[in-house]
PDB file of C-alpha atoms in Angstrom:
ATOM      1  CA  UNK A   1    -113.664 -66.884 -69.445  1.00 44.00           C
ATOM      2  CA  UNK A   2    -112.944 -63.571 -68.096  1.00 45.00           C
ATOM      3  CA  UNK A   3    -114.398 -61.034 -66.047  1.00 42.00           C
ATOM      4  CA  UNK A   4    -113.663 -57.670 -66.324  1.00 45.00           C
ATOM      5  CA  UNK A   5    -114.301 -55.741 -62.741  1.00 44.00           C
ATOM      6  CA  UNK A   6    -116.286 -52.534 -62.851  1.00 43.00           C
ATOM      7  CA  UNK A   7    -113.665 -50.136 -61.112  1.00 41.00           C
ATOM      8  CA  UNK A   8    -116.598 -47.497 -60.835  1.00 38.00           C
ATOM      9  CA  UNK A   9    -118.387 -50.168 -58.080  1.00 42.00           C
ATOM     10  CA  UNK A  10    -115.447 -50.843 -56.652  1.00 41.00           C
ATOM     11  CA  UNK A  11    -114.196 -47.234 -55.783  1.00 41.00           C
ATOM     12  CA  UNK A  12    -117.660 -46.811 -54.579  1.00 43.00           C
ATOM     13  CA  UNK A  13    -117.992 -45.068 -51.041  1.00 45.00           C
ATOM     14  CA  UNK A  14    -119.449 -48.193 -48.683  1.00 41.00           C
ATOM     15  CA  UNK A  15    -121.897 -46.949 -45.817  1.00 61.00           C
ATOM     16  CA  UNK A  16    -123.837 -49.331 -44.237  1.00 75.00           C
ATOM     17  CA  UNK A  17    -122.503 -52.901 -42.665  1.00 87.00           C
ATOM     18  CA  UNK A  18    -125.423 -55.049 -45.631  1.00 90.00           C
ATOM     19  CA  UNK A  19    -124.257 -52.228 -48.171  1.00 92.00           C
ATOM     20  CA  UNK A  20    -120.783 -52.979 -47.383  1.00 93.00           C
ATOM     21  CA  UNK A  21    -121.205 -57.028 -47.230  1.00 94.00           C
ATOM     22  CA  UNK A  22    -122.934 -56.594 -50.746  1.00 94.00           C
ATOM     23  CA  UNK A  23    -120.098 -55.035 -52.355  1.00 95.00           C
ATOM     24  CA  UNK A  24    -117.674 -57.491 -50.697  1.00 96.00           C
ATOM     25  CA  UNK A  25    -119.733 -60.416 -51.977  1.00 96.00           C
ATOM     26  CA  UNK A  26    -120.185 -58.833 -55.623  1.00 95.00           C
ATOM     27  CA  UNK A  27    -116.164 -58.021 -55.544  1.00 96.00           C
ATOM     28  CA  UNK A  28    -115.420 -61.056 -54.373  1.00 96.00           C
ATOM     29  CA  UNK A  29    -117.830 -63.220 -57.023  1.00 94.00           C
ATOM     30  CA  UNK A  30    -116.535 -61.673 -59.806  1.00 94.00           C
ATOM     31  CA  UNK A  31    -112.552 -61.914 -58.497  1.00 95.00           C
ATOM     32  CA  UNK A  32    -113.048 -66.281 -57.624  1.00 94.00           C
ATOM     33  CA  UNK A  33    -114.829 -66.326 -61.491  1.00 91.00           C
ATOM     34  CA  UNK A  34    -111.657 -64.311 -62.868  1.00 91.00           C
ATOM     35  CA  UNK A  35    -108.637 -66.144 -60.993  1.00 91.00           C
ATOM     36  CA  UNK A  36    -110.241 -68.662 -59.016  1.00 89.00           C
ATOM     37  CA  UNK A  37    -110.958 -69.739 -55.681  1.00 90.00           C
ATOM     38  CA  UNK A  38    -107.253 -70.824 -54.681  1.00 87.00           C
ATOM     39  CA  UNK A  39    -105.962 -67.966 -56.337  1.00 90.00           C
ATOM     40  CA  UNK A  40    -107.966 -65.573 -54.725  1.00 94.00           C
ATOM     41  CA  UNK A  41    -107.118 -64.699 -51.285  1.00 93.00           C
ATOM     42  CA  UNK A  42    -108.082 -61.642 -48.512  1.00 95.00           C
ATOM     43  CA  UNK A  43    -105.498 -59.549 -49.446  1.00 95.00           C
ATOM     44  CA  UNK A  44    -106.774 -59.203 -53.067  1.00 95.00           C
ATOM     45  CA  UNK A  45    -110.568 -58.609 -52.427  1.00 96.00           C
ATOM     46  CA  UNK A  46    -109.472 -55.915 -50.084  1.00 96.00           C
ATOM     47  CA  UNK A  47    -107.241 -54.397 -52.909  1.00 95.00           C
ATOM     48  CA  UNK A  48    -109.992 -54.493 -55.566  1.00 96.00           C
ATOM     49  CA  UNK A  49    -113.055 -53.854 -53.295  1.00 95.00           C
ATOM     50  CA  UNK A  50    -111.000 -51.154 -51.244  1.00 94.00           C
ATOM     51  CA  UNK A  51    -112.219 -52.610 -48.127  1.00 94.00           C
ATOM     52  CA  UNK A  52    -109.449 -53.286 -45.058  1.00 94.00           C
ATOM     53  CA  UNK A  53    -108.526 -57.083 -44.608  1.00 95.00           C
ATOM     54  CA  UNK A  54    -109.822 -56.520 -41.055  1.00 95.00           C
ATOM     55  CA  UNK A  55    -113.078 -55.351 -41.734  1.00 94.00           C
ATOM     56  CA  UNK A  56    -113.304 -58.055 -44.084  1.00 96.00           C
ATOM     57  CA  UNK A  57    -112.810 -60.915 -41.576  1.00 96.00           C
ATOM     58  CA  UNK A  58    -114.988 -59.128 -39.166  1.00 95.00           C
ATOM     59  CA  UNK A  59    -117.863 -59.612 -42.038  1.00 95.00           C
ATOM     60  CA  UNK A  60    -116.520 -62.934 -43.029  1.00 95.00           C
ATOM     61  CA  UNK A  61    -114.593 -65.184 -40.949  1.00 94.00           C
ATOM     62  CA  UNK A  62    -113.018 -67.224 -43.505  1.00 93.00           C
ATOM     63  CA  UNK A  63    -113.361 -67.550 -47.909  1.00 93.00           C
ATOM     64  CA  UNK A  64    -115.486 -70.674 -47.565  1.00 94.00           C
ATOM     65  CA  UNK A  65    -117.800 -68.073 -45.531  1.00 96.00           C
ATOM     66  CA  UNK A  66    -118.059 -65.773 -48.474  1.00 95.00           C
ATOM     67  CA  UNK A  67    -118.888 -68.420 -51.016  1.00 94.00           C
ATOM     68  CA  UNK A  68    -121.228 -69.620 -48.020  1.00 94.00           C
ATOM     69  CA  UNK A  69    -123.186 -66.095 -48.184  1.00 95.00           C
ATOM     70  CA  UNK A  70    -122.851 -65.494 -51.877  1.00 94.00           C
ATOM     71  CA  UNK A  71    -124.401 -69.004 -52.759  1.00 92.00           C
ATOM     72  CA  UNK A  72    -127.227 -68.112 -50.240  1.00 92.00           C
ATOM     73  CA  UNK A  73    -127.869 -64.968 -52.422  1.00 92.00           C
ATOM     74  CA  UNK A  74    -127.867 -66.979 -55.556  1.00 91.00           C
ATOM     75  CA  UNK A  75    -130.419 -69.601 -54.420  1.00 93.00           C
ATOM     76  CA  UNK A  76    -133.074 -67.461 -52.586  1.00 93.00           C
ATOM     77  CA  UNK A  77    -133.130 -65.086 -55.702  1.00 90.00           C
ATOM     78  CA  UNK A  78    -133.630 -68.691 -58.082  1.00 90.00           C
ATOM     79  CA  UNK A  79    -136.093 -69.923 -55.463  1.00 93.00           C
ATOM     80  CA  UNK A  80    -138.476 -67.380 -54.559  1.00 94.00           C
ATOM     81  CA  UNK A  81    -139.446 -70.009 -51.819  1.00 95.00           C
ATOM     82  CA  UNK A  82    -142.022 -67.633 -50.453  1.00 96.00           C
ATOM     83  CA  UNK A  83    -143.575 -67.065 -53.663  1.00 96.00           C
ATOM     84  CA  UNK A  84    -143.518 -70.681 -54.630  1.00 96.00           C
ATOM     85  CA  UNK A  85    -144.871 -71.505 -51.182  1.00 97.00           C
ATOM     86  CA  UNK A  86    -147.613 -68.794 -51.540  1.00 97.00           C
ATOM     87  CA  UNK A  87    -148.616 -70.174 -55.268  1.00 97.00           C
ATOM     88  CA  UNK A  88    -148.734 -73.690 -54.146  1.00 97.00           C
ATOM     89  CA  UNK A  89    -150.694 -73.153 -51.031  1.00 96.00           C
ATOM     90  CA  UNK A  90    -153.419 -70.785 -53.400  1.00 97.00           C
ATOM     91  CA  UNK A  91    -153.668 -73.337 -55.784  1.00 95.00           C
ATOM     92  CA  UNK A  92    -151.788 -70.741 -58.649  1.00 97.00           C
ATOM     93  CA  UNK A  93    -150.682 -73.405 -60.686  1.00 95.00           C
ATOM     94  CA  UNK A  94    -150.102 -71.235 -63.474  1.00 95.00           C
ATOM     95  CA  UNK A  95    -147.564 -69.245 -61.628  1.00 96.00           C
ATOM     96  CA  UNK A  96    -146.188 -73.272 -60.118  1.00 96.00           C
ATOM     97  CA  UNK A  97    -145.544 -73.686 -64.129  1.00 94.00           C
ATOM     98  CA  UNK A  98    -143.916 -70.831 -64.879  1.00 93.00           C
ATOM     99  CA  UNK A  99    -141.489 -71.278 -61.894  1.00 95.00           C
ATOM    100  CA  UNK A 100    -140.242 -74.727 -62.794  1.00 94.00           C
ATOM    101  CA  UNK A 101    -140.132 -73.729 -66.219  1.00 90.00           C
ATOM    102  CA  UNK A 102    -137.567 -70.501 -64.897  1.00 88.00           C
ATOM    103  CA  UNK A 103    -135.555 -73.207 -62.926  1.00 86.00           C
ATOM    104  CA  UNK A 104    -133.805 -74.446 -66.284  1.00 72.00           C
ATOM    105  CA  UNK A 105    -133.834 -71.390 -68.429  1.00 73.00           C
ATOM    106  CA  UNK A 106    -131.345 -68.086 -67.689  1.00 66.00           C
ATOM    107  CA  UNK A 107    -132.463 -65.677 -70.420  1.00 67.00           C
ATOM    108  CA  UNK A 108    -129.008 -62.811 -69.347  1.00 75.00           C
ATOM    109  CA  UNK A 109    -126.550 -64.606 -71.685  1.00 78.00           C
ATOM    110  CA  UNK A 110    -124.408 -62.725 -69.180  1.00 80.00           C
ATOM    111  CA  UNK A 111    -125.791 -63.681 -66.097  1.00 81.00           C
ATOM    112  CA  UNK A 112    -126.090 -67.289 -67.256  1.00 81.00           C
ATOM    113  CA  UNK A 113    -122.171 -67.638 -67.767  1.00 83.00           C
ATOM    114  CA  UNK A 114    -121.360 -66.039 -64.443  1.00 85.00           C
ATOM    115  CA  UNK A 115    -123.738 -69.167 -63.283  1.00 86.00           C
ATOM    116  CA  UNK A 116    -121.680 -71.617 -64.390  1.00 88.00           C
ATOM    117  CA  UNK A 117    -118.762 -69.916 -63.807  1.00 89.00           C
ATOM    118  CA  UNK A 118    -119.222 -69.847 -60.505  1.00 90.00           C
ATOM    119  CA  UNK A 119    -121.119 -73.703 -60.972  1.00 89.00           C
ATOM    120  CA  UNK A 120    -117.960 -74.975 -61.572  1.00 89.00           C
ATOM    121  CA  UNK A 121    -115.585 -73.366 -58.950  1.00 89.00           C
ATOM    122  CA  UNK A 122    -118.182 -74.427 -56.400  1.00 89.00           C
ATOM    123  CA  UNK A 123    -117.998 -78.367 -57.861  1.00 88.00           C
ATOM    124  CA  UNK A 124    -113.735 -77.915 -58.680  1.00 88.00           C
ATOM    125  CA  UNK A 125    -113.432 -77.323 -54.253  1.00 89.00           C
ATOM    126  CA  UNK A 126    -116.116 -79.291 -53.286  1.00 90.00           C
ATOM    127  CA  UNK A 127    -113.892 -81.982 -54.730  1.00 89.00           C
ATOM    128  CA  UNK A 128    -111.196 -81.648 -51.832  1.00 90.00           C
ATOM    129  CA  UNK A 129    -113.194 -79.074 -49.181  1.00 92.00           C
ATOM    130  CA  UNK A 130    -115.302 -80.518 -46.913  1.00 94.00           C
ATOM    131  CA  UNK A 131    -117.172 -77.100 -46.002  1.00 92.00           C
ATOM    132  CA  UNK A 132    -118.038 -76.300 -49.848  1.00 93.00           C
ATOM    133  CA  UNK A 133    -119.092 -79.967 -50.295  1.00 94.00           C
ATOM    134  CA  UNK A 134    -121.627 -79.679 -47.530  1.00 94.00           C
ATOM    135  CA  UNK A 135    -122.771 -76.044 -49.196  1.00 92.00           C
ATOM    136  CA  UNK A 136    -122.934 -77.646 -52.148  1.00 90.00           C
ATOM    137  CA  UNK A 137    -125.343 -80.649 -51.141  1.00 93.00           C
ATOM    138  CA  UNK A 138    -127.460 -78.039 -49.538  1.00 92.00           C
ATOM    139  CA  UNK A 139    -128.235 -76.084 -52.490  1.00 91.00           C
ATOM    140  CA  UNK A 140    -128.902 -79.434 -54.071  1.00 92.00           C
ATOM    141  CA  UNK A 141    -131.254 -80.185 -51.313  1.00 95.00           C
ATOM    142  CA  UNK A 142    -133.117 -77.035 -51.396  1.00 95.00           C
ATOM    143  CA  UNK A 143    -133.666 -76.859 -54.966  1.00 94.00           C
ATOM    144  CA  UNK A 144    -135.093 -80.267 -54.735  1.00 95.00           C
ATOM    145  CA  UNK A 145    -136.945 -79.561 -51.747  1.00 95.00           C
ATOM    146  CA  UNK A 146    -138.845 -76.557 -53.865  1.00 96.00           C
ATOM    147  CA  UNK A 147    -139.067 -78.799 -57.088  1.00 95.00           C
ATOM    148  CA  UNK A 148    -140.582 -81.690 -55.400  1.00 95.00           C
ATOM    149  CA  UNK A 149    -143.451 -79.257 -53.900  1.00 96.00           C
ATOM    150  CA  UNK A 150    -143.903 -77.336 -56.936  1.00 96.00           C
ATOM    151  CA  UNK A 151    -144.329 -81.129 -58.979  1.00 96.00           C
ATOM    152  CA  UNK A 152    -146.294 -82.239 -56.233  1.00 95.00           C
ATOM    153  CA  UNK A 153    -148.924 -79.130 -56.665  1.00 95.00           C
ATOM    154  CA  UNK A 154    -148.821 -80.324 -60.289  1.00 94.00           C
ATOM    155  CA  UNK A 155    -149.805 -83.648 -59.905  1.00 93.00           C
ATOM    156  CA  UNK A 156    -150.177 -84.615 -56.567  1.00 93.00           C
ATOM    157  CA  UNK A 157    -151.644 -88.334 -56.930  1.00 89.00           C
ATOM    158  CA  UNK A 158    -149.658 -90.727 -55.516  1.00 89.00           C
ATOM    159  CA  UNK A 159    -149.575 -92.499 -58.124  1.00 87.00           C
ATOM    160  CA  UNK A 160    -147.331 -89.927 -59.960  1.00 89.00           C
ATOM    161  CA  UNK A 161    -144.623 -89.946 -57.045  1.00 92.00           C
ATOM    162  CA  UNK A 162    -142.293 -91.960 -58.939  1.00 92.00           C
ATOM    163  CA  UNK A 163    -142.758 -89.773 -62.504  1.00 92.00           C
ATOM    164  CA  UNK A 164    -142.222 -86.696 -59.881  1.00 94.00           C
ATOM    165  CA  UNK A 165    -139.079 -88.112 -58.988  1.00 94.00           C
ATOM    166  CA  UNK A 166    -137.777 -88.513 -61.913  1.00 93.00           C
ATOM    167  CA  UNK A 167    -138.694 -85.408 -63.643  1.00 93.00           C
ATOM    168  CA  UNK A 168    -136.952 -83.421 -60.279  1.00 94.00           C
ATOM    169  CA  UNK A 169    -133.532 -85.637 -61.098  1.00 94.00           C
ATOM    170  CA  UNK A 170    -133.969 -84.610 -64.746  1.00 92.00           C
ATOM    171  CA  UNK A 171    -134.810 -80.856 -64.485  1.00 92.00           C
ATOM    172  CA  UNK A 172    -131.530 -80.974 -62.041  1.00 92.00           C
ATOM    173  CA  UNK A 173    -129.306 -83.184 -64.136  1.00 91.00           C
ATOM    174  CA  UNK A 174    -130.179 -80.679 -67.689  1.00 89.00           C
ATOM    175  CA  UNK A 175    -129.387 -77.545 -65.498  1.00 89.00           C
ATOM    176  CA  UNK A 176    -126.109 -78.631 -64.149  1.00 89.00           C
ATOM    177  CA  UNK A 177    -124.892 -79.821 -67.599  1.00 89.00           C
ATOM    178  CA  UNK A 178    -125.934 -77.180 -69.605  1.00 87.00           C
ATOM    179  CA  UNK A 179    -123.967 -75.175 -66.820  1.00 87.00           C
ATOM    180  CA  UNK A 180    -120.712 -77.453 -67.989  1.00 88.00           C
ATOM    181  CA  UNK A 181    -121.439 -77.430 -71.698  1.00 88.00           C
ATOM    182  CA  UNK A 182    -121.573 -73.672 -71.127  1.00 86.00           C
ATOM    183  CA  UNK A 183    -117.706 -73.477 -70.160  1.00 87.00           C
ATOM    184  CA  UNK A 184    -116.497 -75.950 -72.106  1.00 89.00           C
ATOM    185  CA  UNK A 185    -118.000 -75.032 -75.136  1.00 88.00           C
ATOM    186  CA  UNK A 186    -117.017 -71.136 -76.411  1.00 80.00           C
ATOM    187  CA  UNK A 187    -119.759 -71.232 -79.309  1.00 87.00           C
ATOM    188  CA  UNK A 188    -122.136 -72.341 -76.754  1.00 86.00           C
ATOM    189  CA  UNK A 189    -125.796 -70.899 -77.875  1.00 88.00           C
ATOM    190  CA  UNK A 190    -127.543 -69.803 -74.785  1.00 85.00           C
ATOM    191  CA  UNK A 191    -130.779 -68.788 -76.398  1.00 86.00           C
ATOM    192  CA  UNK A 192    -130.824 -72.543 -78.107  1.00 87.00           C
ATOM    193  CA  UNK A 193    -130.317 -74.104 -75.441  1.00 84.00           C
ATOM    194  CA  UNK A 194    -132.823 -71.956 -73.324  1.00 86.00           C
ATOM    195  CA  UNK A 195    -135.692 -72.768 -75.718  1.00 88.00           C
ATOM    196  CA  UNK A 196    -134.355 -76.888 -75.656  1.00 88.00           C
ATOM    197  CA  UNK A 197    -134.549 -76.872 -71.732  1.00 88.00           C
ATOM    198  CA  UNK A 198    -138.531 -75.595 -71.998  1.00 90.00           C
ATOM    199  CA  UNK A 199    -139.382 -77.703 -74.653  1.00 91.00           C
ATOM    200  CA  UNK A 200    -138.198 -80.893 -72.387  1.00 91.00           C
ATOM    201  CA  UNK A 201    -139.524 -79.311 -69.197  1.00 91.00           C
ATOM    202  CA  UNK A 202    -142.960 -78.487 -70.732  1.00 92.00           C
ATOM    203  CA  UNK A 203    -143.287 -81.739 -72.681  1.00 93.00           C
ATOM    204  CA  UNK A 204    -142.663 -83.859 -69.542  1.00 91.00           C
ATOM    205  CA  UNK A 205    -144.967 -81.238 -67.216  1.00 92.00           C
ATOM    206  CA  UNK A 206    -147.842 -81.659 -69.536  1.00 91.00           C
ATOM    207  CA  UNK A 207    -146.947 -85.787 -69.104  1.00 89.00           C
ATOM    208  CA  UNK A 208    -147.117 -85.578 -65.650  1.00 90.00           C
ATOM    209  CA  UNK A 209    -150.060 -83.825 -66.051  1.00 88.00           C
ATOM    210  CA  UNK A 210    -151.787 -86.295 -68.116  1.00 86.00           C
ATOM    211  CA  UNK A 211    -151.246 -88.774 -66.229  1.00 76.00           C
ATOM    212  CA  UNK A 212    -152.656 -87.331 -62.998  1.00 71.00           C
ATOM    213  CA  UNK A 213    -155.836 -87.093 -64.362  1.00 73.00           C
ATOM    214  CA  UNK A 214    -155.797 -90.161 -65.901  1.00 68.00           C
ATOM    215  CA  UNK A 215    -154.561 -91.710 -62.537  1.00 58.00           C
TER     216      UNK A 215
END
């Protein structure tokens, strides 16, 4: 898969040090999807973002750095920790549905393939790189951190810890394969496969449900 650089962005005047890091990150996303992490070095995302090498190691000391920042952009926009935190705590659970229902589903067919494009460099390094392992775990962490508290607000019985578990690993285990089955599959139907994931989320939710109150 291939993605074609808007030359417009790139060429655009930076001003500010966050405007500038936004750019960089955005440049250098799109560059690691295109050629790939090992392909991609300093030199080039100063070329295409128009950015001096040396302001770019000022911003970032290193490339596991920028797939350090970029990833923390990527989860805190899925998250929404403060607004999960502030539905669970108000007893919105409603608005606890919908969020674990917007874990599995990515509705931008093209937003959903730069996803998993950038799913699967992330998995390809953490392979062999210690530093994008350990980012790696901690996005898995954190996303199960927020699921388990979101279940929990569901059906918070202790009796339905061990259906909680399970329904985290699950909701975790669809998303990263669909995220595979994504690149390996050109004719891959993102739509279909959007309405599958909420079908199995909401049918084990309202399971979970059940048996709380039946518990």
């Amino acid at each position: 898969m291939k993605f074609e650089i808007a030359q417009e962005n790139c060429c655009a005047p930076v001003g500010r040090a966050d405007a500038r890091r936004r750019h960089l990150l955005e440049i250098a996303r799109a560059l690691f999807i295109e050629r790939g992490f090992h392909r991609t070095g300093m030199a080039q995302i100063a070329e295409v973002s128009q950015v001096k090498v040396g302001q770019i190691y000022r911003d970032f000391a290193c490339k596991e750095d920028i797939i350090a920042a970029i990833v923390e952009a990527d989860i805190s926009n899925l998250l929404r920790e403060d607004e999960l935190a502030a539905a669970v705590e108000g007893r919105d659970l409603d608005t606890v549905r919908a969020w674990v229902r917007g874990i599995g589903a990515k509705h931008d067919p093209d937003i959903a393939t730069r996803d998993a494009c950038m799913f699967a460099e992330i998995v390809a390094e953490a392979a062999h790189n210690e530093r994008i392992a350990n980012i790696h775990r901690s996005i898995d962490q954190r996303v199960r951190k927020s699921l388990s508290s979101a279940l929990l607000a569901l059906a918070p019985s202790p009796e339905s810890a061990e259906e909680r578990e399970q329904l985290t690993e699950l909701i975790l285990a669809l998303t990263a394969g669909m995220k595979l089955r994504q690149i390996l599959n050109p004719d891959f139907d993102i739509e279909r496969r959007n309405r599958l994931m909420l079908k199995v989320i909401d049918v084990c939710i309202e399971r979970l449900i059940e048996d709380h109150a039946e518990g």
